[in-house]
Short mmCIF file of C-alpha atoms in Angstrom, two decimals:
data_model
loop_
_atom_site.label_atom_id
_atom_site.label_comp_id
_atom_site.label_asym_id
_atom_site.label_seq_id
_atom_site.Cartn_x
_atom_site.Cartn_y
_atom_site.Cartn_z
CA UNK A 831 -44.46 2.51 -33.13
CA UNK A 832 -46.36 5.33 -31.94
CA UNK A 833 -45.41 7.36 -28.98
CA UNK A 834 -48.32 6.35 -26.99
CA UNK A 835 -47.70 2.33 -27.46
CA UNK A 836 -44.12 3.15 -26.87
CA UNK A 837 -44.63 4.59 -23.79
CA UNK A 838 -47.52 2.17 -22.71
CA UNK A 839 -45.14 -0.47 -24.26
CA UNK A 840 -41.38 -0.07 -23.16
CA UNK A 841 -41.59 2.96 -20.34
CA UNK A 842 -44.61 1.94 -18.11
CA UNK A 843 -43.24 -1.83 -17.76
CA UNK A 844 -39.27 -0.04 -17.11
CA UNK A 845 -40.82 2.60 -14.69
CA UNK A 846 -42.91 -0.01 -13.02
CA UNK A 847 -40.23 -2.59 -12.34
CA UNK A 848 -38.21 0.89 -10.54
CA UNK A 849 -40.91 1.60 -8.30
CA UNK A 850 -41.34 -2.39 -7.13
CA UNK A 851 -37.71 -2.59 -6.81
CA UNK A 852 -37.24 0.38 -4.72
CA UNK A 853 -40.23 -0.13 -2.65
CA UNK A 854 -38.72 -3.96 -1.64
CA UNK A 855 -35.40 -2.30 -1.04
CA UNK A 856 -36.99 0.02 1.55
CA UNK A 857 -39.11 -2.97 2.96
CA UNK A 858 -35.71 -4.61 3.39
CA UNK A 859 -34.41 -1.83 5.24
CA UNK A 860 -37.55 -0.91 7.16
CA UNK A 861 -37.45 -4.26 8.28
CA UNK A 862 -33.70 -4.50 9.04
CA UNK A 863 -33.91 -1.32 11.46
CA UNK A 864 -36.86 -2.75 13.00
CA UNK A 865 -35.11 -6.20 13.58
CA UNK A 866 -32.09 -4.66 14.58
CA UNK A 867 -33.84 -2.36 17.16
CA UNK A 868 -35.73 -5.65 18.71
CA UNK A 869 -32.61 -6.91 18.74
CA UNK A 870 -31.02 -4.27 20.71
CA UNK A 871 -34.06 -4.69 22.83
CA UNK A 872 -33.64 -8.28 23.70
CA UNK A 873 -29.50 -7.58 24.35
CA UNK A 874 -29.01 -7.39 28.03
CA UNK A 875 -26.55 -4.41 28.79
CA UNK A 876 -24.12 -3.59 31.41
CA UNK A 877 -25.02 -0.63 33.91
CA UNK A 878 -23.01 0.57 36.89
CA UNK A 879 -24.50 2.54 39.43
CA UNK A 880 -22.80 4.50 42.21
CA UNK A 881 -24.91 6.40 45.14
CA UNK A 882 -23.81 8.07 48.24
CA UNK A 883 -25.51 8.96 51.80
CA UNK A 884 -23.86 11.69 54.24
CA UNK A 885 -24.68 10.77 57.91
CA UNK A 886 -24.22 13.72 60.63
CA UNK A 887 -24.27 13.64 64.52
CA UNK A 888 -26.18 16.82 64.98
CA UNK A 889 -25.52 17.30 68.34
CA UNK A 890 -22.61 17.83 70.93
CA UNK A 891 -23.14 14.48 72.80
CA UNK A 892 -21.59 11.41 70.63
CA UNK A 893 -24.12 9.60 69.32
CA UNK A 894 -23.63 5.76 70.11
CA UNK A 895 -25.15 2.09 69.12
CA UNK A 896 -26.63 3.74 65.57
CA UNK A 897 -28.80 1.57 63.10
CA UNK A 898 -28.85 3.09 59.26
CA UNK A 899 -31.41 1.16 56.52
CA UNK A 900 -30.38 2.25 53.25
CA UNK A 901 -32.07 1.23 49.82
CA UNK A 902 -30.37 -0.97 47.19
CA UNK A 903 -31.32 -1.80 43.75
CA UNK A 904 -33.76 -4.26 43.03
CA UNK A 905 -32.12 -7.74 43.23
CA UNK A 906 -34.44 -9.57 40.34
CA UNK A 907 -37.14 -8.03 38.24
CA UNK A 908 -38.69 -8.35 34.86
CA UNK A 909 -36.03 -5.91 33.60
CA UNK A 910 -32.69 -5.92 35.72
CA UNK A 911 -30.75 -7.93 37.27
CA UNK A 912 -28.41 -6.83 40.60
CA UNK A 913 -25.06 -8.28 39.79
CA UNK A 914 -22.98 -7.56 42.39
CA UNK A 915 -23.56 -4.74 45.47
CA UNK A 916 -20.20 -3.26 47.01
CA UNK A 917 -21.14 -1.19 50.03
CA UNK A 918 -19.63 -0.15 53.90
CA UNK A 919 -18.04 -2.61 55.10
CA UNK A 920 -19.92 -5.23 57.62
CA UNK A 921 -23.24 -4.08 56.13
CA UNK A 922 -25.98 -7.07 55.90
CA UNK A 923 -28.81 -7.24 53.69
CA UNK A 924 -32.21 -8.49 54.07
CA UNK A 925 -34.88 -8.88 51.22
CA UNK A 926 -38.50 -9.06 51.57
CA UNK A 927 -40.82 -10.71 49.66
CA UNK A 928 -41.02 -8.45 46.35
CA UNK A 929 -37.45 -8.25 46.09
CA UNK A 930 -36.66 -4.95 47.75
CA UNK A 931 -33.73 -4.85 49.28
CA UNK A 932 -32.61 -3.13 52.50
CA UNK A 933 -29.13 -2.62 53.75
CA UNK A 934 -28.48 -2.10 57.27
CA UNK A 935 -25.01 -0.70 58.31
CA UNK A 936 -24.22 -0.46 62.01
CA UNK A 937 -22.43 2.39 63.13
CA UNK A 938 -20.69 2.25 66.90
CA UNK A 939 -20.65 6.18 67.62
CA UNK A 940 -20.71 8.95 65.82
CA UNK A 941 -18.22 12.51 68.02
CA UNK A 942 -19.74 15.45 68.23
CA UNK A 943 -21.04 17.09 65.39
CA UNK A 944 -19.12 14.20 62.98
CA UNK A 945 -20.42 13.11 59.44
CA UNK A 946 -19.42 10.24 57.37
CA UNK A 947 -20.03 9.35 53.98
CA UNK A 948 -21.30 6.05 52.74
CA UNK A 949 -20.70 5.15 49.38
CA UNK A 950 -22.33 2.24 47.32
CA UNK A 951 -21.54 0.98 44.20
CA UNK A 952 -24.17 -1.46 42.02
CA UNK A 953 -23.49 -3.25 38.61
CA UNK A 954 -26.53 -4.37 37.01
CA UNK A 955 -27.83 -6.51 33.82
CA UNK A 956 -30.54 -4.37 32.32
CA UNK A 957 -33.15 -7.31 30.40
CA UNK A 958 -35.66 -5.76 28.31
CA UNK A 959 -38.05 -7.78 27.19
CA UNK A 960 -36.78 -10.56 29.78
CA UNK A 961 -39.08 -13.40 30.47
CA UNK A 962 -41.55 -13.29 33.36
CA UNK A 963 -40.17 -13.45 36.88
CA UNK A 964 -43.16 -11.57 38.67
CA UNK A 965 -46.55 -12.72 38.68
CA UNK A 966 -49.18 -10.48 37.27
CA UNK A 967 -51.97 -12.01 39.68
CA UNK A 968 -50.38 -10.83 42.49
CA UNK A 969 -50.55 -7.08 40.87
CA UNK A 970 -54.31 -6.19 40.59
CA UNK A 971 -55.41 -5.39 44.04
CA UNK A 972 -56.34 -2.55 46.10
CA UNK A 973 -54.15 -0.96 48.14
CA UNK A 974 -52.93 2.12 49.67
CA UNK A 975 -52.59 5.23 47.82
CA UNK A 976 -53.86 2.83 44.80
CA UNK A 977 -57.59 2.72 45.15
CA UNK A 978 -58.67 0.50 42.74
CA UNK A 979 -62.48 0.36 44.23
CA UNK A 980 -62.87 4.08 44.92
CA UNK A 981 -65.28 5.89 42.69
CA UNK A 982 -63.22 8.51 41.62
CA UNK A 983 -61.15 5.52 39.67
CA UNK A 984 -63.97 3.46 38.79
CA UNK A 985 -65.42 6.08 37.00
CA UNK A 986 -62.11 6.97 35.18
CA UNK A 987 -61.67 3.30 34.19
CA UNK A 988 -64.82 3.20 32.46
CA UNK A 989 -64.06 5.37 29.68
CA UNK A 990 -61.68 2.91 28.59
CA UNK A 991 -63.87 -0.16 29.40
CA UNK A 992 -64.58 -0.63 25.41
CA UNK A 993 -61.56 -0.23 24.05
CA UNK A 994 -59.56 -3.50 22.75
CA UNK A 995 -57.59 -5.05 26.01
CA UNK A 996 -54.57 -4.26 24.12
CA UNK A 997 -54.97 -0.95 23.21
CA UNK A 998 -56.13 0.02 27.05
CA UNK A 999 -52.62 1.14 28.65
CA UNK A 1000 -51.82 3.14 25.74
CA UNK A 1001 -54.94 5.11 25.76
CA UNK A 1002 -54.83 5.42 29.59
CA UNK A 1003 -51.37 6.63 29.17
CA UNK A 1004 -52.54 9.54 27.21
CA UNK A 1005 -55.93 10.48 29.05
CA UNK A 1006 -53.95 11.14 31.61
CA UNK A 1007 -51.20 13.12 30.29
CA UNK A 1008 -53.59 15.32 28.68
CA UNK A 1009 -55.81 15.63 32.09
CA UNK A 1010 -52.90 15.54 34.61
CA UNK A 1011 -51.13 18.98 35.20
CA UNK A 1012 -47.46 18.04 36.82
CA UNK A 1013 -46.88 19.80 39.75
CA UNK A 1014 -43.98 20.75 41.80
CA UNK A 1015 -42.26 18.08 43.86
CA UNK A 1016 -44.81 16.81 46.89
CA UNK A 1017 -42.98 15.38 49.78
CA UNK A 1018 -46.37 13.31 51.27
CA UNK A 1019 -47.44 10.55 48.99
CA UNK A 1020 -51.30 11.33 47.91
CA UNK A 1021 -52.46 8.55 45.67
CA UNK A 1022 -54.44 7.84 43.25
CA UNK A 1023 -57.51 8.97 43.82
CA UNK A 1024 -56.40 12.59 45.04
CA UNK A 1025 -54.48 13.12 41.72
CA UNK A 1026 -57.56 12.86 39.84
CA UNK A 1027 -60.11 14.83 41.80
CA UNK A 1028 -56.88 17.48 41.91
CA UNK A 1029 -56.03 16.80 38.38
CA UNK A 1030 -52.38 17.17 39.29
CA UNK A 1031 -49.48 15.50 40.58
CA UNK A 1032 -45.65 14.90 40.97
CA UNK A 1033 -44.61 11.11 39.28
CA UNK A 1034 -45.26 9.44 42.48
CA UNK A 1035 -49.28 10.40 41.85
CA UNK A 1036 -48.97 10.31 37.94
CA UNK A 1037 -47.78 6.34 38.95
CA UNK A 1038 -50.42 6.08 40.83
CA UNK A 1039 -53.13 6.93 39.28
CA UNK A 1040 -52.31 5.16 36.01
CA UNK A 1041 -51.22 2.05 38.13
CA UNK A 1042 -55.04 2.19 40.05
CA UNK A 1043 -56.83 2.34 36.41
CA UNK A 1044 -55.10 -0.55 34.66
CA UNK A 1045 -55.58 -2.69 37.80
CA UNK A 1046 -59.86 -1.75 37.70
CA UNK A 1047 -59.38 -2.46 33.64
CA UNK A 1048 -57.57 -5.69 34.79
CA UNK A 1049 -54.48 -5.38 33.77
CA UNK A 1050 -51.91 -6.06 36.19
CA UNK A 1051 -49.72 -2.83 36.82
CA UNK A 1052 -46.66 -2.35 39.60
CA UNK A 1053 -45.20 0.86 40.97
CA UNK A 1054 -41.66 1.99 41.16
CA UNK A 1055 -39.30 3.73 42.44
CA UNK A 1056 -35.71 4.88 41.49
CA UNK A 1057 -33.69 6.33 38.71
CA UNK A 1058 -33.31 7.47 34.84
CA UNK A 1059 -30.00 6.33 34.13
CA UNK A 1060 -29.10 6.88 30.28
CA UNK A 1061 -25.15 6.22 30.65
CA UNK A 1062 -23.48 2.95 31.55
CA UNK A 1063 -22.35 4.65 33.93
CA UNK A 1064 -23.59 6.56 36.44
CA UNK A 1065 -23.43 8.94 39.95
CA UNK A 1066 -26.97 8.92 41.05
CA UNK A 1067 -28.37 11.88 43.20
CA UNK A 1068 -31.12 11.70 45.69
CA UNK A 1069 -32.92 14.52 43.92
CA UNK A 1070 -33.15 12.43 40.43
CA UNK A 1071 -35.23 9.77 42.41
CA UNK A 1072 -38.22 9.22 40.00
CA UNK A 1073 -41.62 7.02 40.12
CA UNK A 1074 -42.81 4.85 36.78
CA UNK A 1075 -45.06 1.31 36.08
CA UNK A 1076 -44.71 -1.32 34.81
CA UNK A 1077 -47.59 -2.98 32.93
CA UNK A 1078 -48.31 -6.51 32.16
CA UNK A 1079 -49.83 -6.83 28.22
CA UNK A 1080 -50.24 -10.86 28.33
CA UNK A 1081 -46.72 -11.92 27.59
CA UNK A 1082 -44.15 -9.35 29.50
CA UNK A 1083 -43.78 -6.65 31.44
CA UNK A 1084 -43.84 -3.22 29.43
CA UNK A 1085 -42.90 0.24 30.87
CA UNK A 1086 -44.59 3.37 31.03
CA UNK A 1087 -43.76 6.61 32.51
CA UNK A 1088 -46.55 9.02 32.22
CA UNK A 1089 -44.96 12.23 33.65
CA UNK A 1090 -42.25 12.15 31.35
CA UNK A 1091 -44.29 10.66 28.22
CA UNK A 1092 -41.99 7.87 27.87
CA UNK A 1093 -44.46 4.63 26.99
CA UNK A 1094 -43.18 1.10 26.23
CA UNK A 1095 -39.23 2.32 25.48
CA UNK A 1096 -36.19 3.73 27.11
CA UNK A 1097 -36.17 0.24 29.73
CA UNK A 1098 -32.72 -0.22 29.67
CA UNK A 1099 -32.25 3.88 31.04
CA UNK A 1100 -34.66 2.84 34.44
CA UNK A 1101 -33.09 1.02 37.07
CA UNK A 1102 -35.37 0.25 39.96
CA UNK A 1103 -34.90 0.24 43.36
CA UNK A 1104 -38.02 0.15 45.40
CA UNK A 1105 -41.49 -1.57 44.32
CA UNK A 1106 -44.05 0.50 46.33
CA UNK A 1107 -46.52 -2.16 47.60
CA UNK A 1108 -47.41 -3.89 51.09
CA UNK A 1109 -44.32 -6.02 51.10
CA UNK A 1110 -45.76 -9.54 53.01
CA UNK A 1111 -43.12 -9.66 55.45
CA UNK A 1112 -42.89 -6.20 56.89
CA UNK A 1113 -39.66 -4.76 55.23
CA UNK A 1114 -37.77 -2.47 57.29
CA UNK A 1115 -37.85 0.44 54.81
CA UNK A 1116 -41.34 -0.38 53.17
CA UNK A 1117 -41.27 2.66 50.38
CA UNK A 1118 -38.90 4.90 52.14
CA UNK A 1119 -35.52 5.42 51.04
CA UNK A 1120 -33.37 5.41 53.84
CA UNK A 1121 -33.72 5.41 57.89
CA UNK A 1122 -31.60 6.06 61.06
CA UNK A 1123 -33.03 5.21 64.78
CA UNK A 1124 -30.92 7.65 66.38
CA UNK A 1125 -32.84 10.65 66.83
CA UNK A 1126 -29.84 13.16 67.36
CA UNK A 1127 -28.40 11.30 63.93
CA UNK A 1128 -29.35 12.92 60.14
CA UNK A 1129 -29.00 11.05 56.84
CA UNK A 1130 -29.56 12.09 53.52
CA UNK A 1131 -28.70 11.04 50.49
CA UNK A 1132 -25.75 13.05 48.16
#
């Protein structure tokens, strides 16, 4: 046999059969690490949560008959769960219609010059992936700070206007990451429509803005409010407080945090506690964090 038909013969077919064989063996594996990371997905985990307020009579006089609203994690949303809420004792909750949650402590009097801490604790179910428990109708209007019919977003939105319905959060995602500048923490909310003609912007306007496109593409988008938690365990600081989306692609809610560049992962590491919208029935806080009627009484949170 010559060394041509040998090698066409008996080391082609040997060299061939290699290559197949190693190229199913890393589809099997390609497609075990992808299962296995849907899988991990789909897994609800356990997250506690603890949080603390300081509350200070700032003056002399006591300080009597005082009213605190403090914010609690979400009770029910497409990716958490609340589990169970330990607080101060005697505290009450009320709930408003988009499942933000409000607890009000009561506080008889405060001496002079006196603080107390207030400590909460949360365990949550984080559900990525979870089935639909919000409905995406309800999360394509106009409304403050997202200006959905202003020009500034209308124009914005149509860039994106003939790109596949799928493909439009993603690509939104990234205009504006590449056209937003962050800027330094702003303490006044300035919406949507001021982040682009400024081209800049905390998260709150980052959220926003991308919220305010999807909605004029039609895709139903909500607002949030609270923290990047990465441990299952965690002490949560007032100055971590961070604003994300969530956007609806058909079948579930997806994530999508444009100031940080995190898009459509890391769900189980957000827990939410305030959806910024118009609740329906007036909730005490609305998309403030915490409250205290007594004017001679400071709060803040640890």
């Amino acid at each position: 046999m010559t060394p041509i038909r040998f090698i066409a013969v008996v080391i082609f077919p040997v060299a061939l059969t290699l290559c197949l064989g190693l190229g199913a063996w890393n589809g099997v594996n390609l497609y075990r690490q992808v299962t296995a990371h849907m899988g991990s997905l789909s897994s609800p985990t356990k997250k506690l949560i603890r949080y603390q307020f300081t509350v200070k009579n700032k003056r002399r006089a006591f300080a009597r008959d005082i009213s605190i609203n403090l914010f609690a994690p979400i009770i029910d949303y497409p990716m958490q769960r609340l589990a169970t809420l330990n607080g101060p004792q005697g505290y009450e909750k009320t709930t408003d219609a988009i499942s933000n949650q409000t607890l009000i402590y009561k506080m008889d009097q405060l001496a002079s010059y006196e603080a107390r801490n207030i400590t909460i604790n949360a365990e949550l179910t984080m559900l990525p992936l979870a089935s639909i428990t919000i409905d995406p109708k309800l999360w394509l209007k106009n409304e403050k700070y997202i200006e959905v019919d202003s020009p500034e977003v209308r124009e914005v939105a149509k860039l994106f206007e003939n790109i596949p319905f799928e493909r439009q959060p993603k690509a939104v995602f990234d205009w504006l990451t590449q056209h937003l500048q962050p800027s330094d923490y702003i303490k006044e909310e300035k919406g949507a429509v001021w982040a682009l003609g400024n081209k800049t912007g905390d998260c709150t306007e980052y959220t926003y803005a991308y919220v305010a496109i999807l909605r004029k593409l039609g895709i139903s988008a909500i607002p949030l409010g609270g923290f990047v938690a990465s441990r299952p365990a965690t002490v949560i600081s007032g100055v971590d407080y961070h604003n994300w989306a969530l956007f609806h692609d058909g079948r579930h809610w997806r994530l999508a945090d444009p100031l940080n560049g995190v898009f459509d992962q890391q769900e189980e590491e957000y827990v939410a506690f305030r959806i910024l919208s118009e609740s329906e029935n007036a909730e005490l806080l609305g998309r403030s964090r915490f409250s205290v009627d007594n004017e001679n009484v400071v709060i803040e949170m640890q």
